[in-house]
Coordinates of C-alpha atoms in Angstrom, one line a residue:
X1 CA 160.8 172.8 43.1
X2 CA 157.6 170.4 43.2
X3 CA 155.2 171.5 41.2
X4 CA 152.2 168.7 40.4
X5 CA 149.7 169.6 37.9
X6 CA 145.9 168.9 38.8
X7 CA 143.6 167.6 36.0
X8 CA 141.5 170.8 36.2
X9 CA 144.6 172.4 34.0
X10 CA 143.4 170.1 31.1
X11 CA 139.9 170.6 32.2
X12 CA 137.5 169.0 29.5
X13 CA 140.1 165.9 28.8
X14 CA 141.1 161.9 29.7
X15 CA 143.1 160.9 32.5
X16 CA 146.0 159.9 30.0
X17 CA 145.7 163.2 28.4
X18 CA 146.2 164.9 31.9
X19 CA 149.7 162.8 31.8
X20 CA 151.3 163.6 28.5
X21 CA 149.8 167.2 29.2
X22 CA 151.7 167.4 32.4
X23 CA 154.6 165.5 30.9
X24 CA 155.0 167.9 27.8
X25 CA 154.4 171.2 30.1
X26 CA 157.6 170.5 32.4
X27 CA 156.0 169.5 35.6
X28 CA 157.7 167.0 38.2
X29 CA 154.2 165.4 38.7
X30 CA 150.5 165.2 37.9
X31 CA 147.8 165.2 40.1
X32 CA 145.1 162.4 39.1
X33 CA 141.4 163.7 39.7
X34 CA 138.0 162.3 39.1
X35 CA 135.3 162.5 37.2
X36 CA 138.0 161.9 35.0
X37 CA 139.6 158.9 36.8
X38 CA 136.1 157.1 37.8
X39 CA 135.1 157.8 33.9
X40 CA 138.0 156.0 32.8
X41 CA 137.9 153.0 35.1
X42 CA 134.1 152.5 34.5
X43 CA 135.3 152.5 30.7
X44 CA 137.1 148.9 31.2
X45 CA 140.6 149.9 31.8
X46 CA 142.6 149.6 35.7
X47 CA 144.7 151.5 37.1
X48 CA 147.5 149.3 35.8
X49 CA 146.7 150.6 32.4
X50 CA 148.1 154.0 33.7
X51 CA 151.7 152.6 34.5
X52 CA 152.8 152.6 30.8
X53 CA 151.9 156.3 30.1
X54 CA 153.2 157.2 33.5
X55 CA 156.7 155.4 32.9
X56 CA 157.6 156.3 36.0
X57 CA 156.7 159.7 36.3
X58 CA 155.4 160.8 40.0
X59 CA 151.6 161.1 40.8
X60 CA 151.4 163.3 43.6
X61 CA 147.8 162.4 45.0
X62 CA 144.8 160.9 43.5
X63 CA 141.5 162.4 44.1
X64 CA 138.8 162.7 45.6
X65 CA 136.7 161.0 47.9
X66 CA 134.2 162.8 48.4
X67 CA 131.5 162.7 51.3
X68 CA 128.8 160.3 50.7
X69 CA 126.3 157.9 51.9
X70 CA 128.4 155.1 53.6
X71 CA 128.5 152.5 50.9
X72 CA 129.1 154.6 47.9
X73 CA 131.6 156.6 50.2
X74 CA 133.2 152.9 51.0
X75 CA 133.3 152.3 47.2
X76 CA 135.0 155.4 46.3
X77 CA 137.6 155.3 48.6
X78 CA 138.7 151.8 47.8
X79 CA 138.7 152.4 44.3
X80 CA 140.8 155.6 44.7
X81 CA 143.1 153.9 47.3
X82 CA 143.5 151.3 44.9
X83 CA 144.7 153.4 41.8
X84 CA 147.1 155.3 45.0
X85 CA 148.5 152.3 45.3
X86 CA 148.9 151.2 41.9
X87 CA 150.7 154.0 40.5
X88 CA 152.7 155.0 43.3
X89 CA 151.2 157.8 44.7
X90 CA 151.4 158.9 48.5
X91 CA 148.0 160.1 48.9
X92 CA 144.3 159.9 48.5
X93 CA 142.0 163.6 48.7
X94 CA 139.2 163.5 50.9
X95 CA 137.2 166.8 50.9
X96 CA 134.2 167.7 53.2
X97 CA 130.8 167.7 51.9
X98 CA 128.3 167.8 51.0
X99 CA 130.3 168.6 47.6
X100 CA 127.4 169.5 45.7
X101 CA 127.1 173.6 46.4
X102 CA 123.6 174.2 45.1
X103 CA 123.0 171.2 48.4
X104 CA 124.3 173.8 50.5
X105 CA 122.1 176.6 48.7
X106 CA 119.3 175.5 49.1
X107 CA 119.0 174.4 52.5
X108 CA 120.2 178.0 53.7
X109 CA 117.3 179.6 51.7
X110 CA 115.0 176.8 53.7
X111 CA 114.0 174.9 50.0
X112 CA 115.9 171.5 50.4
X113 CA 112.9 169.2 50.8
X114 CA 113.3 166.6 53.0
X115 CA 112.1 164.2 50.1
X116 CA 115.2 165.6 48.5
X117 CA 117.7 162.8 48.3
X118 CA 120.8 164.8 47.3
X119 CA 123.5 163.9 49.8
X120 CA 123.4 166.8 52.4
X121 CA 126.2 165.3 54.9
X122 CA 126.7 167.6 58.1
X123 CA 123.7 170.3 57.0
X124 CA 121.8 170.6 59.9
X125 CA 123.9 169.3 62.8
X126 CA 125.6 170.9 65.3
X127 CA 128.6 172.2 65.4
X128 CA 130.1 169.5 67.9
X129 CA 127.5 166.8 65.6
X130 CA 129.0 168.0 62.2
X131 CA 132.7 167.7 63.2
X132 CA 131.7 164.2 64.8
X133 CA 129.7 162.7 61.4
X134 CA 133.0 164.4 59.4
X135 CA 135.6 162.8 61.7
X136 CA 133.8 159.0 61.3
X137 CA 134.1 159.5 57.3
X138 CA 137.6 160.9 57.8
X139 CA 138.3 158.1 59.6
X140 CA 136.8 155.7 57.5
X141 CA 139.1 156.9 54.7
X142 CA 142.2 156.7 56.5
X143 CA 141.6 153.2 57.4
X144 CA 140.8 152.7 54.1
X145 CA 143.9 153.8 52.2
X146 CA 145.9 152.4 55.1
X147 CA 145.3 148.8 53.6
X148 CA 146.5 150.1 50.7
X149 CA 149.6 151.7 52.3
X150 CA 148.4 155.5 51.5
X151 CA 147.5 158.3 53.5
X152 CA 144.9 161.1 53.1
X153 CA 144.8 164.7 52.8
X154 CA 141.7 166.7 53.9
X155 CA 140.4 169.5 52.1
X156 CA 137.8 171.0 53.9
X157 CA 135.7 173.2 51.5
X158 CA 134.5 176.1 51.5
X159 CA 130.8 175.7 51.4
X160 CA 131.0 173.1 53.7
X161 CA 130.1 172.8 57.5
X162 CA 133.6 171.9 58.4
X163 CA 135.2 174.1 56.2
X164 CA 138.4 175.6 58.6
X165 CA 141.3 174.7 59.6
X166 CA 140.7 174.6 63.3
X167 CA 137.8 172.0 62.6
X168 CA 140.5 169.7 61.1
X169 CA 142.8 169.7 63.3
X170 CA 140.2 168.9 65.7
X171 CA 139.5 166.6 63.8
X172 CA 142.8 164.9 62.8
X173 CA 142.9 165.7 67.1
X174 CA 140.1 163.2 67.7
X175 CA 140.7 160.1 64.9
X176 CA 144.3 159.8 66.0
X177 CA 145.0 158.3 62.5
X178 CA 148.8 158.9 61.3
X179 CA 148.0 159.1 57.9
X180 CA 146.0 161.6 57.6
X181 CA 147.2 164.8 56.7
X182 CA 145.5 168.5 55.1
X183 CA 145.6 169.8 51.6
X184 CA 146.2 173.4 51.7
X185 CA 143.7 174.8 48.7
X186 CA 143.8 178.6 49.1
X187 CA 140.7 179.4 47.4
X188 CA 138.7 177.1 49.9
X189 CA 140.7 178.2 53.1
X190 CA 140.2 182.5 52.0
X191 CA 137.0 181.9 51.2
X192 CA 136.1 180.1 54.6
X193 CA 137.7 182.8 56.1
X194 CA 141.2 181.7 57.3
X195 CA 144.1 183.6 56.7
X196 CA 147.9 183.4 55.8
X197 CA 149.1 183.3 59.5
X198 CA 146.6 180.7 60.5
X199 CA 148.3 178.7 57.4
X200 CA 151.8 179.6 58.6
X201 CA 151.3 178.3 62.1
X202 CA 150.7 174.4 60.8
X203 CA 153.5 172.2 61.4
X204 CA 155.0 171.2 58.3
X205 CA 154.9 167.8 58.6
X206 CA 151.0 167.7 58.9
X207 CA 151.0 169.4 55.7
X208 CA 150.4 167.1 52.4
X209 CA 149.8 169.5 49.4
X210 CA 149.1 172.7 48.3
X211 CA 146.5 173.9 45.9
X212 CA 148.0 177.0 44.7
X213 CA 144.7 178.9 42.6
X214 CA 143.0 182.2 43.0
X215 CA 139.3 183.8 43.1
X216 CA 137.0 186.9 43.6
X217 CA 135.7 187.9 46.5
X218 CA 132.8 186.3 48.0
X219 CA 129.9 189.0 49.5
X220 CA 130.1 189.0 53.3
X221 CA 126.5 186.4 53.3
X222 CA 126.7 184.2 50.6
X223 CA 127.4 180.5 50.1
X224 CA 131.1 180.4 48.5
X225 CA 130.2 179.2 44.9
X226 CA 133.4 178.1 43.2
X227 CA 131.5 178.0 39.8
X228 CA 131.2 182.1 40.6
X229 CA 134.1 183.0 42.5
X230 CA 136.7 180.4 40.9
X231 CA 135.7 181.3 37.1
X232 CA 139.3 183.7 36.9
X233 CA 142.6 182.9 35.9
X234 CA 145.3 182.1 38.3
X235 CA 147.1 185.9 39.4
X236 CA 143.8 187.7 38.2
X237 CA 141.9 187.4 41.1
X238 CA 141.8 188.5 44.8
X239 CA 143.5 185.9 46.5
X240 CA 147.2 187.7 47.6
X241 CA 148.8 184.8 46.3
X242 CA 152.8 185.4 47.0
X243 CA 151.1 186.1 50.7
X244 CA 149.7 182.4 50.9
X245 CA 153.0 180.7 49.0
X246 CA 154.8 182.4 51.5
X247 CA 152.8 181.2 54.2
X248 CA 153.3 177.3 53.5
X249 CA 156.8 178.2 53.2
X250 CA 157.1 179.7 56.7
X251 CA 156.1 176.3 58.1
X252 CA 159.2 174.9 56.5
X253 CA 156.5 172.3 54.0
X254 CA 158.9 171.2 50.8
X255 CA 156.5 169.0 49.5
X256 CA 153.8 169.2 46.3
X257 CA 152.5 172.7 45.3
X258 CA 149.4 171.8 42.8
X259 CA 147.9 174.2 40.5
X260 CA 144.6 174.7 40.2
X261 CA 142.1 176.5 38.5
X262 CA 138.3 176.5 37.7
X263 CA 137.9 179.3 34.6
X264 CA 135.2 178.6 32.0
X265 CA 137.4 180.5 29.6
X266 CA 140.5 179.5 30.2
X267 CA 139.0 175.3 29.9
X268 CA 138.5 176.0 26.4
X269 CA 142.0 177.5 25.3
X270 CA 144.7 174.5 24.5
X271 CA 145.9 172.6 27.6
X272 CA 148.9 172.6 27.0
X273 CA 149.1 176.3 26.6
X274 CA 147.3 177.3 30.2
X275 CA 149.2 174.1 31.9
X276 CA 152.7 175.5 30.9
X277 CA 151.5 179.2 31.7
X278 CA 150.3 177.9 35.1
X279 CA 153.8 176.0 35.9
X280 CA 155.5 179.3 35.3
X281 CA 153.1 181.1 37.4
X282 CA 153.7 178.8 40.4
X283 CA 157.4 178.5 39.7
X284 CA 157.4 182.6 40.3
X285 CA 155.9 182.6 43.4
X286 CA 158.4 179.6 44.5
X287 CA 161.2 181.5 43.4

């Protein structure tokens, strides 16, 4: 089984704690994220410092790019693609923005000023507009982590304006860029509203990783808030979760199955404790 542990499983520590954490809790790979990554490259170190803690053992993606005004976006990719590169990884994340939720918020209760100078990526557009602005960042990354000899996988969120799976494939559709692939997150696909089935009908191969992770329901209205509807432990939630492992199965996908999870309570227990209790979790659904 492939099961890669994100950084969120050792939530409030280093990237070379996320390592030995994922090391020490039996999994076949780790899953580098920032903040964590950016804080420890802006510290002085490169991502060549990583190799000796990592001894070989496989990173699974290294994330995330996240949507951004072009030069900072530019920035962020390279550095990302760079560390991809670096310690072997396959893949770079590239999620759809804008990433900041309370962005999202507030333009849908009419109070984002337009002095406001938060990032507010597709808010606003068009349909056939947001999909377009999305595709020419998508794009941007795959080119990107091409010179670096990595792909990318998309995660639309939830919150987003290009938040389904139909908008990606339009949008992987339209770019025409062989490295680019999707990240199945569950929480972020329920809560956008697609399903199992629509999940099951992807072709395997266009598949990267999974984000296997749970949540509460969202009211029928609101702007999915991950800091609400995330803040449960993995199998506690709503989210049918055998339903959705079962799903990425039925496409045939063998690849990386990440654990996830964004619980205030569980981020303060030991790290080792929740990241060995989430390995088993995913290995039962798996089995």
């Amino acid at each position: 089984m492939n099961i890669s542990m994100n950084s969120t499983a050792a939530f409030h520590g280093t990237t070379l704690r996320d390592i030995a954490v994922a090391k020490a809790a039996g999994f076949d790979a780790v899953e580098l994220q920032t903040p964590k990554l950016f804080r420890f490259l802006d510290a002085g170190f490169t991502a060549r410092d990583l190799l000796p803690a990592l001894d070989g053992f496989p990173v699974s993606g290294v994330g995330a790019i996240q949507e951004a005004p072009e030069e900072e976006f530019t920035r962020d990719a390279t550095r990302l693609a760079d560390v991809a590169q670096v310690v072997g990884a396959p893949y770079v994340q590239m999620c759809t923005g804008p990433v900041d939720v309370r962005v999202v918020k507030d333009f849908r209760a009419g109070t984002l000023h337009p002095a406001d100078l938060r990032f507010r990526g597709a808010l606003g557009l068009s349909d056939a507009d947001a999909l377009a602005e999305t595709a020419k960042r998508v794009a941007l990354a795959a080119d990107i982590a091409a010179d670096h000899g990595v792909g990318v996988y998309l995660e639309p969120l939830a919150w987003s304006p290009v938040n389904r799976v139909s908008q990606a494939l339009q949008i992987f559709e339209s770019i025409q860029r062989p490295n680019v692939k999707l990240c199945v997150d569950f929480w972020h696909f329920w809560a956008a509203g697609d399903t199992p089935e629509d999940v099951a009908a992807l072709p395997a191969d266009l598949i990267a990783a999974v984000h296997v992770c749970d949540g509460l329901h969202v009211p029928a209205g609101e702007v999915p808030d991950q800091s609400v509807s995330r803040n449960v432990w993995t199998g506690a939630g709503d989210i049918p979760l055998q339903e959705w492992v079962d799903a990425c199965r039925a496409t045939g996908f063998d690849g990386w199955y990440c654990t996830e999870i964004f619980c205030d309570k569980v981020a303060e227990l030991d790290d080792h404790l929740v990241a060995s209790t989430l390995r088993n979790t995913v290995r039962m659904l798996l089995a």
